[in-house]
Amino acid sequence: DAKTTQPPSMDCAEGRAANLPCNHSTISGNEYVYWYRQIHSQGPQYIIHGLKNNETNEMASLIITEDRKSSTLILPHATLRDTAVYYCIVRASNAGNMLTFGGGTRLMVKP
Amino acid sequence: EAQVTQNPRYLITVTGKKLTVTCSQNMNHEYMSWYRQDPGLGLRQIYYSMNVEVTDKGDVPEGYKVSRKEKRNFPLILESPSPNQTSLYFCASSLWAGPGDTEAFFGQGTRLTVV
C-alpha cells in the first residue's frame, strides 16, 4: 500500500469547515483513498473513501487531486464531537481487507 | 443495529494466565480481524480471517491465537499473556473486499493490562 503523510495536528473553530490534507504521492492506479477517525480510544470509524472522483456523504467530502497524489477530507461544519484523530489510508481494492494505519492528524475543534 | 461487540472492555490479568477476548458481529461479514494499538506505534493487525475456518497472520501475531468456527465470532486467545501484550485491542469486520470495496466496522475496544 502507498505511504501517506498527514500533519500531526490541526485546530479548527467550531462551526467552521475543517480541511484535513493527506499526501500520497506514490499512489498507484488501483489504490483507493480511505478516511477513518478515532475518537478518544474508541474503535476507528469509517468516514469516506474514493478512487478518482470527489465523494460526498452525510459525514464529509473527499477531494482527490487530478493526479491523485493528494487528497483533502472536508468536514463542512465542525462540531466539538468531531475532535478526533483522522487517518488517511491508501490501499488497493485487491489487497485484502487489512488497513494500515499511520500516525493520523489529531484534529482539535475549539469553541 | 449493525455492530461489532467485544468483551470484556477492560481486563487486568497476571502473566501466564490464559485469557480469551471475544468478538461478535451481526452483519454476516466474511472478513474479521484483530488489531492492537500502542502509543507511538498506531494500530497493527494481529490476525485476520477471510471466512469460517480460514485464518492468517497479520503483522504482529506472536503470542496470540484465533479461531473462526462460526461466521459471526472471532475470539482472540492469549495462551500465556506477558506484560508486553498490555495494549488496547480492537476487533473489526467487513464484507470481503471486492471491486467496489467496503468499509470496516470496529468494536469498542478491550483494554488489557498484564501484570
PDB file of C-alpha atoms in Angstrom:
ATOM      1  CA  ASP A   1       0.000   0.000   0.000  1.00  0.00           C
ATOM      2  CA  ALA A   2       1.108   3.562  -0.716  1.00  0.00           C
ATOM      3  CA  LYS A   3       2.501   5.523   2.194  1.00  0.00           C
ATOM      4  CA  THR A   4       0.564   8.560   3.365  1.00  0.00           C
ATOM      5  CA  THR A   5       1.722  11.773   5.028  1.00  0.00           C
ATOM      6  CA  GLN A   6      -0.539  13.819   7.275  1.00  0.00           C
ATOM      7  CA  PRO A   7       0.133  16.770   9.562  1.00  0.00           C
ATOM      8  CA  PRO A   8       0.271  15.545  13.162  1.00  0.00           C
ATOM      9  CA  SER A   9      -2.241  18.063  14.462  1.00  0.00           C
ATOM     10  CA  MET A  10      -4.678  20.776  13.416  1.00  0.00           C
ATOM     11  CA  ASP A  11      -7.098  23.134  15.108  1.00  0.00           C
ATOM     12  CA  CYS A  12     -10.467  24.240  13.816  1.00  0.00           C
ATOM     13  CA  ALA A  13     -13.089  26.619  15.171  1.00  0.00           C
ATOM     14  CA  GLU A  14     -16.481  25.152  15.910  1.00  0.00           C
ATOM     15  CA  GLY A  15     -18.898  25.709  13.033  1.00  0.00           C
ATOM     16  CA  ARG A  16     -16.122  26.237  10.511  1.00  0.00           C
ATOM     17  CA  ALA A  17     -15.037  23.819   7.819  1.00  0.00           C
ATOM     18  CA  ALA A  18     -12.173  21.525   8.773  1.00  0.00           C
ATOM     19  CA  ASN A  19      -9.876  20.704   5.864  1.00  0.00           C
ATOM     20  CA  LEU A  20      -7.548  17.787   6.560  1.00  0.00           C
ATOM     21  CA  PRO A  21      -4.836  17.182   3.963  1.00  0.00           C
ATOM     22  CA  CYS A  22      -3.157  13.931   3.028  1.00  0.00           C
ATOM     23  CA  ASN A  23      -0.243  13.342   0.692  1.00  0.00           C
ATOM     24  CA  HIS A  24       0.043  10.013  -1.103  1.00  0.00           C
ATOM     25  CA  SER A  25       2.476  10.760  -3.899  1.00  0.00           C
ATOM     26  CA  THR A  26       3.277   7.083  -4.608  1.00  0.00           C
ATOM     27  CA  ILE A  27      -0.344   6.020  -5.048  1.00  0.00           C
ATOM     28  CA  SER A  28      -0.953   3.646  -7.915  1.00  0.00           C
ATOM     29  CA  GLY A  29      -3.901   3.310 -10.268  1.00  0.00           C
ATOM     30  CA  ASN A  30      -5.880   0.684  -8.376  1.00  0.00           C
ATOM     31  CA  GLU A  31      -5.466   2.172  -4.903  1.00  0.00           C
ATOM     32  CA  TYR A  32      -8.342   3.787  -3.063  1.00  0.00           C
ATOM     33  CA  VAL A  33      -8.093   6.616  -0.550  1.00  0.00           C
ATOM     34  CA  TYR A  34      -9.888   5.868   2.723  1.00  0.00           C
ATOM     35  CA  TRP A  35     -10.527   8.075   5.737  1.00  0.00           C
ATOM     36  CA  TYR A  36     -11.251   6.824   9.225  1.00  0.00           C
ATOM     37  CA  ARG A  37     -11.354   8.648  12.517  1.00  0.00           C
ATOM     38  CA  GLN A  38     -10.824   7.583  16.110  1.00  0.00           C
ATOM     39  CA  ILE A  39     -12.453   9.475  18.934  1.00  0.00           C
ATOM     40  CA  HIS A  40     -10.546   9.140  22.194  1.00  0.00           C
ATOM     41  CA  SER A  41      -9.570   5.442  22.172  1.00  0.00           C
ATOM     42  CA  GLN A  42     -12.882   4.281  20.729  1.00  0.00           C
ATOM     43  CA  GLY A  43     -12.854   1.962  17.737  1.00  0.00           C
ATOM     44  CA  PRO A  44     -11.963   3.655  14.443  1.00  0.00           C
ATOM     45  CA  GLN A  45     -14.958   4.830  12.456  1.00  0.00           C
ATOM     46  CA  TYR A  46     -15.210   4.790   8.687  1.00  0.00           C
ATOM     47  CA  ILE A  47     -15.833   8.196   7.132  1.00  0.00           C
ATOM     48  CA  ILE A  48     -15.499   8.036   3.363  1.00  0.00           C
ATOM     49  CA  HIS A  49     -13.436   6.615   0.531  1.00  0.00           C
ATOM     50  CA  GLY A  50     -12.779   7.309  -3.139  1.00  0.00           C
ATOM     51  CA  LEU A  51     -10.728   6.312  -6.150  1.00  0.00           C
ATOM     52  CA  LYS A  52     -10.595   9.248  -8.577  1.00  0.00           C
ATOM     53  CA  ASN A  53     -13.718  11.348  -8.283  1.00  0.00           C
ATOM     54  CA  ASN A  54     -14.638  13.584  -5.415  1.00  0.00           C
ATOM     55  CA  GLU A  55     -17.039  11.960  -2.996  1.00  0.00           C
ATOM     56  CA  THR A  56     -19.570  13.294  -0.511  1.00  0.00           C
ATOM     57  CA  ASN A  57     -21.669  11.632   2.136  1.00  0.00           C
ATOM     58  CA  GLU A  58     -23.530  12.716   5.243  1.00  0.00           C
ATOM     59  CA  MET A  59     -20.326  12.997   7.232  1.00  0.00           C
ATOM     60  CA  ALA A  60     -17.798  14.596   4.932  1.00  0.00           C
ATOM     61  CA  SER A  61     -16.475  15.350   1.469  1.00  0.00           C
ATOM     62  CA  LEU A  62     -13.357  13.890  -0.078  1.00  0.00           C
ATOM     63  CA  ILE A  63     -11.477  15.896  -2.676  1.00  0.00           C
ATOM     64  CA  ILE A  64      -8.838  13.995  -4.647  1.00  0.00           C
ATOM     65  CA  THR A  65      -6.462  15.932  -6.884  1.00  0.00           C
ATOM     66  CA  GLU A  66      -6.412  15.125 -10.566  1.00  0.00           C
ATOM     67  CA  ASP A  67      -3.000  13.462 -10.337  1.00  0.00           C
ATOM     68  CA  ARG A  68      -4.249  11.571  -7.232  1.00  0.00           C
ATOM     69  CA  LYS A  69      -1.084  12.410  -5.307  1.00  0.00           C
ATOM     70  CA  SER A  70      -3.003  14.144  -2.539  1.00  0.00           C
ATOM     71  CA  SER A  71      -6.464  14.467  -1.085  1.00  0.00           C
ATOM     72  CA  THR A  72      -8.392  16.577   1.402  1.00  0.00           C
ATOM     73  CA  LEU A  73     -11.082  15.498   3.802  1.00  0.00           C
ATOM     74  CA  ILE A  74     -13.572  18.260   4.466  1.00  0.00           C
ATOM     75  CA  LEU A  75     -15.867  18.373   7.475  1.00  0.00           C
ATOM     76  CA  PRO A  76     -18.172  21.199   6.396  1.00  0.00           C
ATOM     77  CA  HIS A  77     -19.308  22.419   9.809  1.00  0.00           C
ATOM     78  CA  ALA A  78     -17.044  21.020  12.500  1.00  0.00           C
ATOM     79  CA  THR A  79     -18.506  20.415  15.948  1.00  0.00           C
ATOM     80  CA  LEU A  80     -16.796  19.658  19.245  1.00  0.00           C
ATOM     81  CA  ARG A  81     -17.710  15.996  18.718  1.00  0.00           C
ATOM     82  CA  ASP A  82     -15.519  15.943  15.616  1.00  0.00           C
ATOM     83  CA  THR A  83     -12.419  16.238  17.809  1.00  0.00           C
ATOM     84  CA  ALA A  84     -10.557  13.029  16.965  1.00  0.00           C
ATOM     85  CA  VAL A  85      -7.548  11.523  15.218  1.00  0.00           C
ATOM     86  CA  TYR A  86      -8.180  11.292  11.474  1.00  0.00           C
ATOM     87  CA  TYR A  87      -6.422   8.615   9.455  1.00  0.00           C
ATOM     88  CA  CYS A  88      -5.847   8.711   5.714  1.00  0.00           C
ATOM     89  CA  ILE A  89      -5.235   5.221   4.321  1.00  0.00           C
ATOM     90  CA  VAL A  90      -4.411   4.157   0.800  1.00  0.00           C
ATOM     91  CA  ARG A  91      -4.876   0.585  -0.331  1.00  0.00           C
ATOM     92  CA  ALA A  92      -5.568  -1.472  -3.401  1.00  0.00           C
ATOM     93  CA  SER A  93      -9.017  -2.925  -3.868  1.00  0.00           C
ATOM     94  CA  ASN A  94      -7.480  -6.362  -4.431  1.00  0.00           C
ATOM     95  CA  ALA A  95      -5.129  -6.171  -1.460  1.00  0.00           C
ATOM     96  CA  GLY A  96      -7.416  -7.818   1.033  1.00  0.00           C
ATOM     97  CA  ASN A  97      -9.058  -6.011   3.868  1.00  0.00           C
ATOM     98  CA  MET A  98      -6.114  -5.084   6.067  1.00  0.00           C
ATOM     99  CA  LEU A  99      -5.961  -1.415   6.903  1.00  0.00           C
ATOM    100  CA  THR A 100      -2.524   0.094   7.527  1.00  0.00           C
ATOM    101  CA  PHE A 101      -2.932   2.992   9.933  1.00  0.00           C
ATOM    102  CA  GLY A 102      -0.277   5.700  10.084  1.00  0.00           C
ATOM    103  CA  GLY A 103       0.015   8.424  12.674  1.00  0.00           C
ATOM    104  CA  GLY A 104      -3.024  10.380  11.530  1.00  0.00           C
ATOM    105  CA  THR A 105      -3.945  14.016  12.222  1.00  0.00           C
ATOM    106  CA  ARG A 106      -5.197  14.984  15.641  1.00  0.00           C
ATOM    107  CA  LEU A 107      -7.992  17.490  14.963  1.00  0.00           C
ATOM    108  CA  MET A 108      -8.979  19.708  17.838  1.00  0.00           C
ATOM    109  CA  VAL A 109     -12.253  21.573  17.350  1.00  0.00           C
ATOM    110  CA  LYS A 110     -12.387  24.589  19.634  1.00  0.00           C
ATOM    111  CA  PRO A 111     -15.412  26.604  20.783  1.00  0.00           C
TER     112      PRO A 111
ATOM    113  CA  GLU B   1     -28.198  -2.052  14.697  1.00  0.00           C
ATOM    114  CA  ALA B   2     -25.064  -3.132  12.869  1.00  0.00           C
ATOM    115  CA  GLN B   3     -22.298  -3.628  15.364  1.00  0.00           C
ATOM    116  CA  VAL B   4     -19.143  -5.402  16.440  1.00  0.00           C
ATOM    117  CA  THR B   5     -19.180  -6.384  20.101  1.00  0.00           C
ATOM    118  CA  GLN B   6     -16.068  -7.117  22.117  1.00  0.00           C
ATOM    119  CA  ASN B   7     -15.897  -8.480  25.628  1.00  0.00           C
ATOM    120  CA  PRO B   8     -14.586  -7.666  28.093  1.00  0.00           C
ATOM    121  CA  ARG B   9     -13.996  -3.935  27.690  1.00  0.00           C
ATOM    122  CA  TYR B  10     -11.378  -3.894  30.440  1.00  0.00           C
ATOM    123  CA  LEU B  11      -9.259  -6.723  31.785  1.00  0.00           C
ATOM    124  CA  ILE B  12      -6.390  -6.924  34.236  1.00  0.00           C
ATOM    125  CA  THR B  13      -4.674 -10.279  34.431  1.00  0.00           C
ATOM    126  CA  VAL B  14      -1.456 -11.864  35.589  1.00  0.00           C
ATOM    127  CA  THR B  15       1.392 -13.163  33.494  1.00  0.00           C
ATOM    128  CA  GLY B  16       0.781 -16.652  32.166  1.00  0.00           C
ATOM    129  CA  LYS B  17      -2.932 -16.898  32.878  1.00  0.00           C
ATOM    130  CA  LYS B  18      -4.745 -17.836  29.679  1.00  0.00           C
ATOM    131  CA  LEU B  19      -7.439 -15.454  28.541  1.00  0.00           C
ATOM    132  CA  THR B  20      -9.874 -15.027  25.680  1.00  0.00           C
ATOM    133  CA  VAL B  21     -11.287 -11.803  24.299  1.00  0.00           C
ATOM    134  CA  THR B  22     -14.495 -12.403  22.405  1.00  0.00           C
ATOM    135  CA  CYS B  23     -15.649 -10.615  19.263  1.00  0.00           C
ATOM    136  CA  SER B  24     -19.016 -10.960  17.611  1.00  0.00           C
ATOM    137  CA  GLN B  25     -20.574  -9.197  14.600  1.00  0.00           C
ATOM    138  CA  ASN B  26     -24.175  -9.182  13.412  1.00  0.00           C
ATOM    139  CA  MET B  27     -23.640  -8.103   9.803  1.00  0.00           C
ATOM    140  CA  ASN B  28     -22.859 -11.507   8.242  1.00  0.00           C
ATOM    141  CA  HIS B  29     -19.406 -10.240   7.274  1.00  0.00           C
ATOM    142  CA  GLU B  30     -16.890 -12.678   5.874  1.00  0.00           C
ATOM    143  CA  TYR B  31     -13.792 -10.791   6.957  1.00  0.00           C
ATOM    144  CA  MET B  32     -12.816 -10.274  10.584  1.00  0.00           C
ATOM    145  CA  SER B  33      -9.570  -9.132  12.125  1.00  0.00           C
ATOM    146  CA  TRP B  34      -7.834  -8.141  15.328  1.00  0.00           C
ATOM    147  CA  TYR B  35      -5.664  -5.076  15.859  1.00  0.00           C
ATOM    148  CA  ARG B  36      -3.661  -3.842  18.791  1.00  0.00           C
ATOM    149  CA  GLN B  37      -2.971  -0.173  19.419  1.00  0.00           C
ATOM    150  CA  ASP B  38       0.051   1.055  21.323  1.00  0.00           C
ATOM    151  CA  PRO B  39       1.282   4.622  21.884  1.00  0.00           C
ATOM    152  CA  GLY B  40       3.636   5.688  19.119  1.00  0.00           C
ATOM    153  CA  LEU B  41       3.049   2.500  17.115  1.00  0.00           C
ATOM    154  CA  GLY B  42      -0.503   3.047  15.909  1.00  0.00           C
ATOM    155  CA  LEU B  43      -2.867   0.222  15.046  1.00  0.00           C
ATOM    156  CA  ARG B  44      -1.251  -3.023  13.934  1.00  0.00           C
ATOM    157  CA  GLN B  45      -3.021  -6.102  12.659  1.00  0.00           C
ATOM    158  CA  ILE B  46      -2.582  -9.298  14.690  1.00  0.00           C
ATOM    159  CA  TYR B  47      -4.633 -11.901  12.848  1.00  0.00           C
ATOM    160  CA  TYR B  48      -7.378 -11.943  10.271  1.00  0.00           C
ATOM    161  CA  SER B  49      -9.946 -14.359   8.910  1.00  0.00           C
ATOM    162  CA  MET B  50     -11.447 -14.369   5.452  1.00  0.00           C
ATOM    163  CA  ASN B  51     -14.224 -16.786   6.365  1.00  0.00           C
ATOM    164  CA  VAL B  52     -15.113 -19.700   8.616  1.00  0.00           C
ATOM    165  CA  GLU B  53     -12.089 -21.914   9.304  1.00  0.00           C
ATOM    166  CA  VAL B  54      -9.807 -19.575   7.308  1.00  0.00           C
ATOM    167  CA  THR B  55      -7.361 -17.535   9.376  1.00  0.00           C
ATOM    168  CA  ASP B  56      -3.964 -15.985   8.753  1.00  0.00           C
ATOM    169  CA  LYS B  57      -1.297 -13.963  10.484  1.00  0.00           C
ATOM    170  CA  GLY B  58      -1.158 -10.208  10.350  1.00  0.00           C
ATOM    171  CA  ASP B  59       1.830  -8.049  11.203  1.00  0.00           C
ATOM    172  CA  VAL B  60       2.215  -8.950  14.895  1.00  0.00           C
ATOM    173  CA  PRO B  61       0.837 -12.471  15.516  1.00  0.00           C
ATOM    174  CA  GLU B  62       3.372 -13.715  18.088  1.00  0.00           C
ATOM    175  CA  GLY B  63       1.774 -14.724  21.372  1.00  0.00           C
ATOM    176  CA  TYR B  64      -1.773 -14.812  20.007  1.00  0.00           C
ATOM    177  CA  LYS B  65      -4.150 -17.411  18.633  1.00  0.00           C
ATOM    178  CA  VAL B  66      -7.512 -17.059  16.940  1.00  0.00           C
ATOM    179  CA  SER B  67     -10.281 -19.327  15.750  1.00  0.00           C
ATOM    180  CA  ARG B  68     -13.217 -18.895  13.374  1.00  0.00           C
ATOM    181  CA  LYS B  69     -15.684 -21.706  13.942  1.00  0.00           C
ATOM    182  CA  GLU B  70     -18.718 -19.551  13.200  1.00  0.00           C
ATOM    183  CA  LYS B  71     -19.063 -16.642  10.835  1.00  0.00           C
ATOM    184  CA  ARG B  72     -20.148 -14.174  13.497  1.00  0.00           C
ATOM    185  CA  ASN B  73     -17.465 -14.905  16.127  1.00  0.00           C
ATOM    186  CA  PHE B  74     -13.714 -14.389  16.097  1.00  0.00           C
ATOM    187  CA  PRO B  75     -12.152 -14.795  19.543  1.00  0.00           C
ATOM    188  CA  LEU B  76      -8.607 -13.704  20.338  1.00  0.00           C
ATOM    189  CA  ILE B  77      -6.749 -16.091  22.624  1.00  0.00           C
ATOM    190  CA  LEU B  78      -3.670 -15.314  24.693  1.00  0.00           C
ATOM    191  CA  GLU B  79      -2.387 -18.692  25.888  1.00  0.00           C
ATOM    192  CA  SER B  80       0.286 -17.252  28.175  1.00  0.00           C
ATOM    193  CA  PRO B  81      -0.038 -13.477  28.395  1.00  0.00           C
ATOM    194  CA  SER B  82       3.034 -11.384  29.061  1.00  0.00           C
ATOM    195  CA  PRO B  83       3.356  -7.730  30.084  1.00  0.00           C
ATOM    196  CA  ASN B  84       4.328  -6.709  26.527  1.00  0.00           C
ATOM    197  CA  GLN B  85       0.821  -7.688  25.467  1.00  0.00           C
ATOM    198  CA  THR B  86      -0.606  -4.900  27.564  1.00  0.00           C
ATOM    199  CA  SER B  87      -2.440  -2.900  24.934  1.00  0.00           C
ATOM    200  CA  LEU B  88      -5.740  -1.672  23.542  1.00  0.00           C
ATOM    201  CA  TYR B  89      -7.286  -4.305  21.273  1.00  0.00           C
ATOM    202  CA  PHE B  90      -9.829  -3.815  18.511  1.00  0.00           C
ATOM    203  CA  CYS B  91     -11.828  -6.315  16.539  1.00  0.00           C
ATOM    204  CA  ALA B  92     -13.053  -5.333  13.087  1.00  0.00           C
ATOM    205  CA  SER B  93     -15.295  -6.851  10.446  1.00  0.00           C
ATOM    206  CA  SER B  94     -16.182  -6.121   6.837  1.00  0.00           C
ATOM    207  CA  LEU B  95     -17.528  -7.724   3.741  1.00  0.00           C
ATOM    208  CA  TRP B  96     -14.745  -9.415   1.836  1.00  0.00           C
ATOM    209  CA  ALA B  97     -13.118  -6.804  -0.385  1.00  0.00           C
ATOM    210  CA  GLY B  98     -14.248  -6.834  -3.986  1.00  0.00           C
ATOM    211  CA  PRO B  99     -14.111  -4.415  -6.860  1.00  0.00           C
ATOM    212  CA  GLY B 100     -16.395  -1.996  -5.084  1.00  0.00           C
ATOM    213  CA  ASP B 101     -14.537  -2.244  -1.829  1.00  0.00           C
ATOM    214  CA  THR B 102     -16.056  -1.856   1.562  1.00  0.00           C
ATOM    215  CA  GLU B 103     -15.807  -0.160   4.924  1.00  0.00           C
ATOM    216  CA  ALA B 104     -14.657  -1.829   8.133  1.00  0.00           C
ATOM    217  CA  PHE B 105     -16.640  -1.744  11.361  1.00  0.00           C
ATOM    218  CA  PHE B 106     -14.679  -1.727  14.601  1.00  0.00           C
ATOM    219  CA  GLY B 107     -15.600  -2.824  18.083  1.00  0.00           C
ATOM    220  CA  GLN B 108     -15.341  -0.522  21.084  1.00  0.00           C
ATOM    221  CA  GLY B 109     -12.020  -1.938  22.182  1.00  0.00           C
ATOM    222  CA  THR B 110     -10.644  -4.055  25.008  1.00  0.00           C
ATOM    223  CA  ARG B 111      -8.057  -2.509  27.275  1.00  0.00           C
ATOM    224  CA  LEU B 112      -5.842  -5.325  28.535  1.00  0.00           C
ATOM    225  CA  THR B 113      -3.272  -4.989  31.288  1.00  0.00           C
ATOM    226  CA  VAL B 114      -0.941  -7.888  32.062  1.00  0.00           C
ATOM    227  CA  VAL B 115       0.949  -7.613  35.338  1.00  0.00           C
TER     228      VAL B 115
END
